[in-house]
Amino acid sequence: MIGSGAIPGLLFAAFWASASVATKFGVQSAHPFWLATIRFMIAGGGMLLFAYGIGRRNPLPNRVEWQRLTIFAFLNTTVYLGLYVLAMREVSAGIGSLGVATNPLFITLMSAVWLRRPLRWYEGAGIALGLLGVTVATYPLLEDAHATVRGLLILMTGMVSVSAATVYYARFDWRLPPIVINGWQVLIGGLLLLPVTLLVADFQPDRFDRTFWASVFWLVLPVSVVALQLWFYLVRQDAVRASLWLFLCPIFGFAYSAVLTGEPITLFTLVGTALVLAGLWLARKKK
């Protein structure tokens, strides 16, 4: 695991995993789509303001890049994160983190088809070992969690969408800087979600309390800005290897849940963590 991608990978997993607990708090105050839409508008607008601020000469997207950004935003932000916040109203924070760890399987399969990238035996073995570790670590949580079938289906649909978005992003040699790509795709994703939000979500100003805005703040800065910048860096190195860091998200998620929501850390969690780390080492090992 030691290498140029280790620190960015660990930081990405730590920040990205915190989204499940932050979202869980936020959806208790207001409708999930309002949480997502406001988050996307603030995060996207803030990143673009920084990218095109005084003294900065970042380019605007051209016609082809607008098309690519819109497709990427729809899959990566509108569908994935829109469904994620919706699912978090019906599944526990731990299961939300667990869902993130299913992405490597989808990304690997989609990469093999779209990018014609051969699956190396040690990558496959590492993914299998990581999935085993995630299963062991989350066994007590799955046994005791309160979740609806609809919530789980919504969550898994979102995971398929973000996996497709990751492979789609990796198909192109992007001319735009990561901060520009991230800013536009988050803002476009929010604009695409806005009509749905206005149609299905009740607007109740009294629900936008301090808990809601604290959730928005955390989801904007550490998650939408910092974590996604790290993710783009990792994906540009290798889409499949980048996805392996998602295995650590449930482990970080358990720690956050234990501190903030009282979910216990058991022997299953410790054994699963060891298996996940072994799987990451094996899958990232150079042959």
PDB file of C-alpha atoms in Angstrom, residues 40-251:
ATOM      1  CA  PHE A  40     -24.419  20.689  -5.213  1.00  0.00           C
ATOM      2  CA  MET A  41     -25.195  24.348  -5.877  1.00  0.00           C
ATOM      3  CA  ILE A  42     -22.914  25.611  -3.118  1.00  0.00           C
ATOM      4  CA  ALA A  43     -20.072  23.185  -3.844  1.00  0.00           C
ATOM      5  CA  GLY A  44     -20.163  23.588  -7.622  1.00  0.00           C
ATOM      6  CA  GLY A  45     -20.536  27.359  -7.507  1.00  0.00           C
ATOM      7  CA  GLY A  46     -17.746  27.706  -4.959  1.00  0.00           C
ATOM      8  CA  MET A  47     -15.301  25.583  -6.948  1.00  0.00           C
ATOM      9  CA  LEU A  48     -16.051  27.484 -10.170  1.00  0.00           C
ATOM     10  CA  LEU A  49     -15.645  30.814  -8.379  1.00  0.00           C
ATOM     11  CA  PHE A  50     -12.226  29.628  -7.229  1.00  0.00           C
ATOM     12  CA  ALA A  51     -11.322  28.182 -10.648  1.00  0.00           C
ATOM     13  CA  TYR A  52     -12.243  31.354 -12.576  1.00  0.00           C
ATOM     14  CA  GLY A  53     -11.376  33.891  -9.888  1.00  0.00           C
ATOM     15  CA  ILE A  54      -9.112  36.893 -10.175  1.00  0.00           C
ATOM     16  CA  GLY A  55      -5.791  36.080 -11.830  1.00  0.00           C
ATOM     17  CA  ARG A  56      -6.768  32.544 -12.868  1.00  0.00           C
ATOM     18  CA  ARG A  57      -6.945  31.615 -16.547  1.00  0.00           C
ATOM     19  CA  ASN A  58      -8.605  28.234 -16.548  1.00  0.00           C
ATOM     20  CA  PRO A  59     -10.336  27.427 -19.851  1.00  0.00           C
ATOM     21  CA  LEU A  60     -14.062  27.103 -20.368  1.00  0.00           C
ATOM     22  CA  PRO A  61     -15.318  23.755 -21.687  1.00  0.00           C
ATOM     23  CA  ASN A  62     -15.735  23.444 -25.444  1.00  0.00           C
ATOM     24  CA  ARG A  63     -18.782  21.888 -27.129  1.00  0.00           C
ATOM     25  CA  VAL A  64     -17.549  18.287 -26.819  1.00  0.00           C
ATOM     26  CA  GLU A  65     -16.474  18.833 -23.215  1.00  0.00           C
ATOM     27  CA  TRP A  66     -19.890  20.262 -22.322  1.00  0.00           C
ATOM     28  CA  GLN A  67     -21.474  17.061 -23.599  1.00  0.00           C
ATOM     29  CA  ARG A  68     -19.056  14.879 -21.663  1.00  0.00           C
ATOM     30  CA  LEU A  69     -19.445  16.942 -18.497  1.00  0.00           C
ATOM     31  CA  THR A  70     -23.232  16.714 -18.698  1.00  0.00           C
ATOM     32  CA  ILE A  71     -23.197  12.922 -19.064  1.00  0.00           C
ATOM     33  CA  PHE A  72     -20.640  12.600 -16.290  1.00  0.00           C
ATOM     34  CA  ALA A  73     -22.591  14.973 -14.020  1.00  0.00           C
ATOM     35  CA  PHE A  74     -25.837  13.088 -14.615  1.00  0.00           C
ATOM     36  CA  LEU A  75     -24.287   9.724 -13.670  1.00  0.00           C
ATOM     37  CA  ASN A  76     -21.883  10.876 -10.960  1.00  0.00           C
ATOM     38  CA  THR A  77     -23.891  13.594  -9.208  1.00  0.00           C
ATOM     39  CA  THR A  78     -27.569  13.703 -10.176  1.00  0.00           C
ATOM     40  CA  VAL A  79     -28.268   9.958 -10.174  1.00  0.00           C
ATOM     41  CA  TYR A  80     -25.652   8.602  -7.767  1.00  0.00           C
ATOM     42  CA  LEU A  81     -25.683  11.236  -5.030  1.00  0.00           C
ATOM     43  CA  GLY A  82     -29.373  11.996  -5.514  1.00  0.00           C
ATOM     44  CA  LEU A  83     -30.235   8.333  -4.951  1.00  0.00           C
ATOM     45  CA  TYR A  84     -27.674   8.045  -2.152  1.00  0.00           C
ATOM     46  CA  VAL A  85     -29.260  10.750  -0.008  1.00  0.00           C
ATOM     47  CA  LEU A  86     -32.691   9.286  -0.736  1.00  0.00           C
ATOM     48  CA  ALA A  87     -31.554   5.816   0.352  1.00  0.00           C
ATOM     49  CA  MET A  88     -29.963   7.117   3.551  1.00  0.00           C
ATOM     50  CA  ARG A  89     -33.424   7.902   4.871  1.00  0.00           C
ATOM     51  CA  GLU A  90     -34.221   4.177   4.761  1.00  0.00           C
ATOM     52  CA  VAL A  91     -30.893   2.432   5.508  1.00  0.00           C
ATOM     53  CA  SER A  92     -28.323   2.821   8.274  1.00  0.00           C
ATOM     54  CA  ALA A  93     -25.104   4.805   7.902  1.00  0.00           C
ATOM     55  CA  GLY A  94     -23.112   1.570   8.113  1.00  0.00           C
ATOM     56  CA  ILE A  95     -24.996   0.002   5.214  1.00  0.00           C
ATOM     57  CA  GLY A  96     -24.498   3.229   3.267  1.00  0.00           C
ATOM     58  CA  SER A  97     -20.742   2.861   3.702  1.00  0.00           C
ATOM     59  CA  LEU A  98     -20.973  -0.808   2.793  1.00  0.00           C
ATOM     60  CA  GLY A  99     -22.645   0.089  -0.501  1.00  0.00           C
ATOM     61  CA  VAL A 100     -19.626   2.187  -1.484  1.00  0.00           C
ATOM     62  CA  ALA A 101     -17.399  -0.900  -1.262  1.00  0.00           C
ATOM     63  CA  THR A 102     -19.382  -2.646  -4.009  1.00  0.00           C
ATOM     64  CA  ASN A 103     -18.124  -0.137  -6.585  1.00  0.00           C
ATOM     65  CA  PRO A 104     -14.825  -1.916  -7.384  1.00  0.00           C
ATOM     66  CA  LEU A 105     -16.683  -4.952  -8.696  1.00  0.00           C
ATOM     67  CA  PHE A 106     -18.819  -2.860 -11.053  1.00  0.00           C
ATOM     68  CA  ILE A 107     -15.866  -0.651 -12.063  1.00  0.00           C
ATOM     69  CA  THR A 108     -13.676  -3.656 -12.831  1.00  0.00           C
ATOM     70  CA  LEU A 109     -16.353  -5.302 -14.977  1.00  0.00           C
ATOM     71  CA  MET A 110     -17.181  -2.054 -16.799  1.00  0.00           C
ATOM     72  CA  SER A 111     -13.492  -1.322 -17.393  1.00  0.00           C
ATOM     73  CA  ALA A 112     -13.023  -4.742 -18.942  1.00  0.00           C
ATOM     74  CA  VAL A 113     -15.883  -4.050 -21.366  1.00  0.00           C
ATOM     75  CA  TRP A 114     -15.524  -0.325 -22.124  1.00  0.00           C
ATOM     76  CA  LEU A 115     -11.777   0.221 -21.748  1.00  0.00           C
ATOM     77  CA  ARG A 116     -10.718  -3.293 -22.786  1.00  0.00           C
ATOM     78  CA  ARG A 117      -8.512  -3.367 -19.709  1.00  0.00           C
ATOM     79  CA  PRO A 118      -7.432  -6.929 -18.829  1.00  0.00           C
ATOM     80  CA  LEU A 119      -8.114  -7.992 -15.256  1.00  0.00           C
ATOM     81  CA  ARG A 120      -4.858  -9.143 -13.663  1.00  0.00           C
ATOM     82  CA  TRP A 121      -5.070 -12.157 -11.392  1.00  0.00           C
ATOM     83  CA  TYR A 122      -3.753 -10.300  -8.341  1.00  0.00           C
ATOM     84  CA  GLU A 123      -6.286  -7.510  -8.838  1.00  0.00           C
ATOM     85  CA  GLY A 124      -9.110 -10.031  -8.990  1.00  0.00           C
ATOM     86  CA  ALA A 125      -7.780 -11.851  -5.932  1.00  0.00           C
ATOM     87  CA  GLY A 126      -7.396  -8.576  -4.047  1.00  0.00           C
ATOM     88  CA  ILE A 127     -10.950  -7.522  -4.866  1.00  0.00           C
ATOM     89  CA  ALA A 128     -12.288 -10.916  -3.745  1.00  0.00           C
ATOM     90  CA  LEU A 129     -10.327 -10.679  -0.484  1.00  0.00           C
ATOM     91  CA  GLY A 130     -11.527  -7.121   0.056  1.00  0.00           C
ATOM     92  CA  LEU A 131     -15.151  -8.096  -0.492  1.00  0.00           C
ATOM     93  CA  LEU A 132     -14.721 -10.940   1.994  1.00  0.00           C
ATOM     94  CA  GLY A 133     -13.304  -8.492   4.523  1.00  0.00           C
ATOM     95  CA  VAL A 134     -16.165  -6.058   4.007  1.00  0.00           C
ATOM     96  CA  THR A 135     -18.664  -8.901   4.467  1.00  0.00           C
ATOM     97  CA  VAL A 136     -17.028 -10.068   7.697  1.00  0.00           C
ATOM     98  CA  ALA A 137     -16.725  -6.539   9.083  1.00  0.00           C
ATOM     99  CA  THR A 138     -20.342  -5.668   8.387  1.00  0.00           C
ATOM    100  CA  TYR A 139     -21.957  -8.963   9.390  1.00  0.00           C
ATOM    101  CA  PRO A 140     -23.203  -7.769  12.812  1.00  0.00           C
ATOM    102  CA  LEU A 141     -24.407  -4.498  11.298  1.00  0.00           C
ATOM    103  CA  LEU A 142     -26.351  -6.256   8.553  1.00  0.00           C
ATOM    104  CA  GLU A 143     -27.825  -8.646  11.086  1.00  0.00           C
ATOM    105  CA  ASP A 144     -29.150  -5.831  13.285  1.00  0.00           C
ATOM    106  CA  ALA A 145     -29.719  -3.023  10.758  1.00  0.00           C
ATOM    107  CA  HIS A 146     -33.138  -1.646  10.003  1.00  0.00           C
ATOM    108  CA  ALA A 147     -33.424  -1.207   6.244  1.00  0.00           C
ATOM    109  CA  THR A 148     -36.157  -1.447   3.648  1.00  0.00           C
ATOM    110  CA  VAL A 149     -35.919  -3.397   0.415  1.00  0.00           C
ATOM    111  CA  ARG A 150     -36.672  -0.178  -1.454  1.00  0.00           C
ATOM    112  CA  GLY A 151     -33.851   1.632   0.321  1.00  0.00           C
ATOM    113  CA  LEU A 152     -31.340  -1.091  -0.548  1.00  0.00           C
ATOM    114  CA  LEU A 153     -32.447  -1.126  -4.204  1.00  0.00           C
ATOM    115  CA  ILE A 154     -32.115   2.671  -4.397  1.00  0.00           C
ATOM    116  CA  LEU A 155     -28.643   2.469  -2.851  1.00  0.00           C
ATOM    117  CA  MET A 156     -27.418  -0.237  -5.246  1.00  0.00           C
ATOM    118  CA  THR A 157     -28.796   1.609  -8.279  1.00  0.00           C
ATOM    119  CA  GLY A 158     -26.733   4.600  -7.221  1.00  0.00           C
ATOM    120  CA  MET A 159     -23.637   2.438  -6.878  1.00  0.00           C
ATOM    121  CA  VAL A 160     -24.040   1.158 -10.451  1.00  0.00           C
ATOM    122  CA  SER A 161     -24.419   4.738 -11.681  1.00  0.00           C
ATOM    123  CA  VAL A 162     -21.264   6.069  -9.996  1.00  0.00           C
ATOM    124  CA  SER A 163     -19.281   3.050 -11.211  1.00  0.00           C
ATOM    125  CA  ALA A 164     -20.400   3.799 -14.764  1.00  0.00           C
ATOM    126  CA  ALA A 165     -19.451   7.447 -14.242  1.00  0.00           C
ATOM    127  CA  THR A 166     -15.948   6.477 -13.083  1.00  0.00           C
ATOM    128  CA  VAL A 167     -15.294   4.318 -16.134  1.00  0.00           C
ATOM    129  CA  TYR A 168     -16.790   6.975 -18.436  1.00  0.00           C
ATOM    130  CA  TYR A 169     -14.494   9.615 -16.936  1.00  0.00           C
ATOM    131  CA  ALA A 170     -11.445   7.384 -17.419  1.00  0.00           C
ATOM    132  CA  ARG A 171     -12.193   6.904 -21.121  1.00  0.00           C
ATOM    133  CA  PHE A 172     -11.098  10.432 -22.051  1.00  0.00           C
ATOM    134  CA  ASP A 173      -7.937  12.493 -21.857  1.00  0.00           C
ATOM    135  CA  TRP A 174      -9.396  15.574 -20.204  1.00  0.00           C
ATOM    136  CA  ARG A 175      -7.932  18.951 -21.192  1.00  0.00           C
ATOM    137  CA  LEU A 176      -9.626  20.748 -18.315  1.00  0.00           C
ATOM    138  CA  PRO A 177      -8.019  20.958 -14.848  1.00  0.00           C
ATOM    139  CA  PRO A 178      -9.639  18.770 -12.147  1.00  0.00           C
ATOM    140  CA  ILE A 179     -11.036  21.767 -10.240  1.00  0.00           C
ATOM    141  CA  VAL A 180     -12.864  22.933 -13.391  1.00  0.00           C
ATOM    142  CA  ILE A 181     -14.210  19.452 -14.156  1.00  0.00           C
ATOM    143  CA  ASN A 182     -15.320  18.953 -10.572  1.00  0.00           C
ATOM    144  CA  GLY A 183     -16.942  22.369 -10.298  1.00  0.00           C
ATOM    145  CA  TRP A 184     -18.928  22.093 -13.521  1.00  0.00           C
ATOM    146  CA  GLN A 185     -20.021  18.492 -13.000  1.00  0.00           C
ATOM    147  CA  VAL A 186     -21.272  19.184  -9.465  1.00  0.00           C
ATOM    148  CA  LEU A 187     -23.110  22.362 -10.532  1.00  0.00           C
ATOM    149  CA  ILE A 188     -24.611  20.705 -13.634  1.00  0.00           C
ATOM    150  CA  GLY A 189     -25.630  17.717 -11.514  1.00  0.00           C
ATOM    151  CA  GLY A 190     -27.423  20.064  -9.110  1.00  0.00           C
ATOM    152  CA  LEU A 191     -29.203  21.866 -11.939  1.00  0.00           C
ATOM    153  CA  LEU A 192     -30.379  18.540 -13.373  1.00  0.00           C
ATOM    154  CA  LEU A 193     -31.687  17.500  -9.950  1.00  0.00           C
ATOM    155  CA  LEU A 194     -33.423  20.818  -9.217  1.00  0.00           C
ATOM    156  CA  PRO A 195     -36.602  20.168 -11.288  1.00  0.00           C
ATOM    157  CA  VAL A 196     -37.058  16.814  -9.563  1.00  0.00           C
ATOM    158  CA  THR A 197     -36.546  18.447  -6.166  1.00  0.00           C
ATOM    159  CA  LEU A 198     -39.134  21.146  -6.881  1.00  0.00           C
ATOM    160  CA  LEU A 199     -41.579  18.502  -8.098  1.00  0.00           C
ATOM    161  CA  VAL A 200     -41.364  15.901  -5.308  1.00  0.00           C
ATOM    162  CA  ALA A 201     -39.861  17.598  -2.232  1.00  0.00           C
ATOM    163  CA  ASP A 202     -41.886  19.784   0.112  1.00  0.00           C
ATOM    164  CA  PHE A 203     -40.222  23.093   0.921  1.00  0.00           C
ATOM    165  CA  GLN A 204     -40.396  23.671   4.678  1.00  0.00           C
ATOM    166  CA  PRO A 205     -38.072  26.520   5.766  1.00  0.00           C
ATOM    167  CA  ASP A 206     -38.373  25.609   9.455  1.00  0.00           C
ATOM    168  CA  ARG A 207     -36.671  22.268   8.738  1.00  0.00           C
ATOM    169  CA  PHE A 208     -33.462  23.978   7.616  1.00  0.00           C
ATOM    170  CA  ASP A 209     -31.996  24.024  11.126  1.00  0.00           C
ATOM    171  CA  ARG A 210     -28.426  24.015  12.419  1.00  0.00           C
ATOM    172  CA  THR A 211     -28.131  20.248  11.944  1.00  0.00           C
ATOM    173  CA  PHE A 212     -29.102  20.598   8.289  1.00  0.00           C
ATOM    174  CA  TRP A 213     -26.586  23.370   7.594  1.00  0.00           C
ATOM    175  CA  ALA A 214     -23.823  21.575   9.493  1.00  0.00           C
ATOM    176  CA  SER A 215     -24.471  18.558   7.282  1.00  0.00           C
ATOM    177  CA  VAL A 216     -24.393  20.737   4.154  1.00  0.00           C
ATOM    178  CA  PHE A 217     -21.114  22.344   5.240  1.00  0.00           C
ATOM    179  CA  TRP A 218     -19.421  18.985   5.783  1.00  0.00           C
ATOM    180  CA  LEU A 219     -20.763  17.499   2.555  1.00  0.00           C
ATOM    181  CA  VAL A 220     -19.594  20.541   0.585  1.00  0.00           C
ATOM    182  CA  LEU A 221     -16.026  21.030   1.822  1.00  0.00           C
ATOM    183  CA  PRO A 222     -14.464  17.704   2.939  1.00  0.00           C
ATOM    184  CA  VAL A 223     -16.636  15.530   0.669  1.00  0.00           C
ATOM    185  CA  SER A 224     -17.617  17.388  -2.528  1.00  0.00           C
ATOM    186  CA  VAL A 225     -14.440  19.464  -2.785  1.00  0.00           C
ATOM    187  CA  VAL A 226     -11.547  17.650  -1.100  1.00  0.00           C
ATOM    188  CA  ALA A 227     -12.599  14.017  -1.574  1.00  0.00           C
ATOM    189  CA  LEU A 228     -13.648  14.424  -5.208  1.00  0.00           C
ATOM    190  CA  GLN A 229     -10.402  16.214  -6.089  1.00  0.00           C
ATOM    191  CA  LEU A 230      -8.503  13.284  -4.590  1.00  0.00           C
ATOM    192  CA  TRP A 231     -10.768  10.835  -6.446  1.00  0.00           C
ATOM    193  CA  PHE A 232     -10.094  12.471  -9.819  1.00  0.00           C
ATOM    194  CA  TYR A 233      -6.367  12.266  -9.149  1.00  0.00           C
ATOM    195  CA  LEU A 234      -6.594   8.563  -8.299  1.00  0.00           C
ATOM    196  CA  VAL A 235      -8.822   7.733 -11.289  1.00  0.00           C
ATOM    197  CA  ARG A 236      -6.417   9.437 -13.670  1.00  0.00           C
ATOM    198  CA  GLN A 237      -3.701   7.103 -12.416  1.00  0.00           C
ATOM    199  CA  ASP A 238      -5.805   3.940 -12.851  1.00  0.00           C
ATOM    200  CA  ALA A 239      -9.596   3.581 -12.608  1.00  0.00           C
ATOM    201  CA  VAL A 240      -9.531   0.027 -11.230  1.00  0.00           C
ATOM    202  CA  ARG A 241      -6.792   0.615  -8.681  1.00  0.00           C
ATOM    203  CA  ALA A 242      -8.480   3.842  -7.600  1.00  0.00           C
ATOM    204  CA  SER A 243     -11.669   1.900  -6.924  1.00  0.00           C
ATOM    205  CA  LEU A 244      -9.834  -0.354  -4.484  1.00  0.00           C
ATOM    206  CA  TRP A 245      -9.597   2.493  -1.986  1.00  0.00           C
ATOM    207  CA  LEU A 246     -13.371   2.321  -1.719  1.00  0.00           C
ATOM    208  CA  PHE A 247     -12.877  -0.878   0.301  1.00  0.00           C
ATOM    209  CA  LEU A 248     -11.639   1.264   3.181  1.00  0.00           C
ATOM    210  CA  CYS A 249     -14.770   3.425   3.242  1.00  0.00           C
ATOM    211  CA  PRO A 250     -16.832   0.986   5.367  1.00  0.00           C
ATOM    212  CA  ILE A 251     -13.966   0.695   7.839  1.00  0.00           C
TER     213      ILE A 251
END
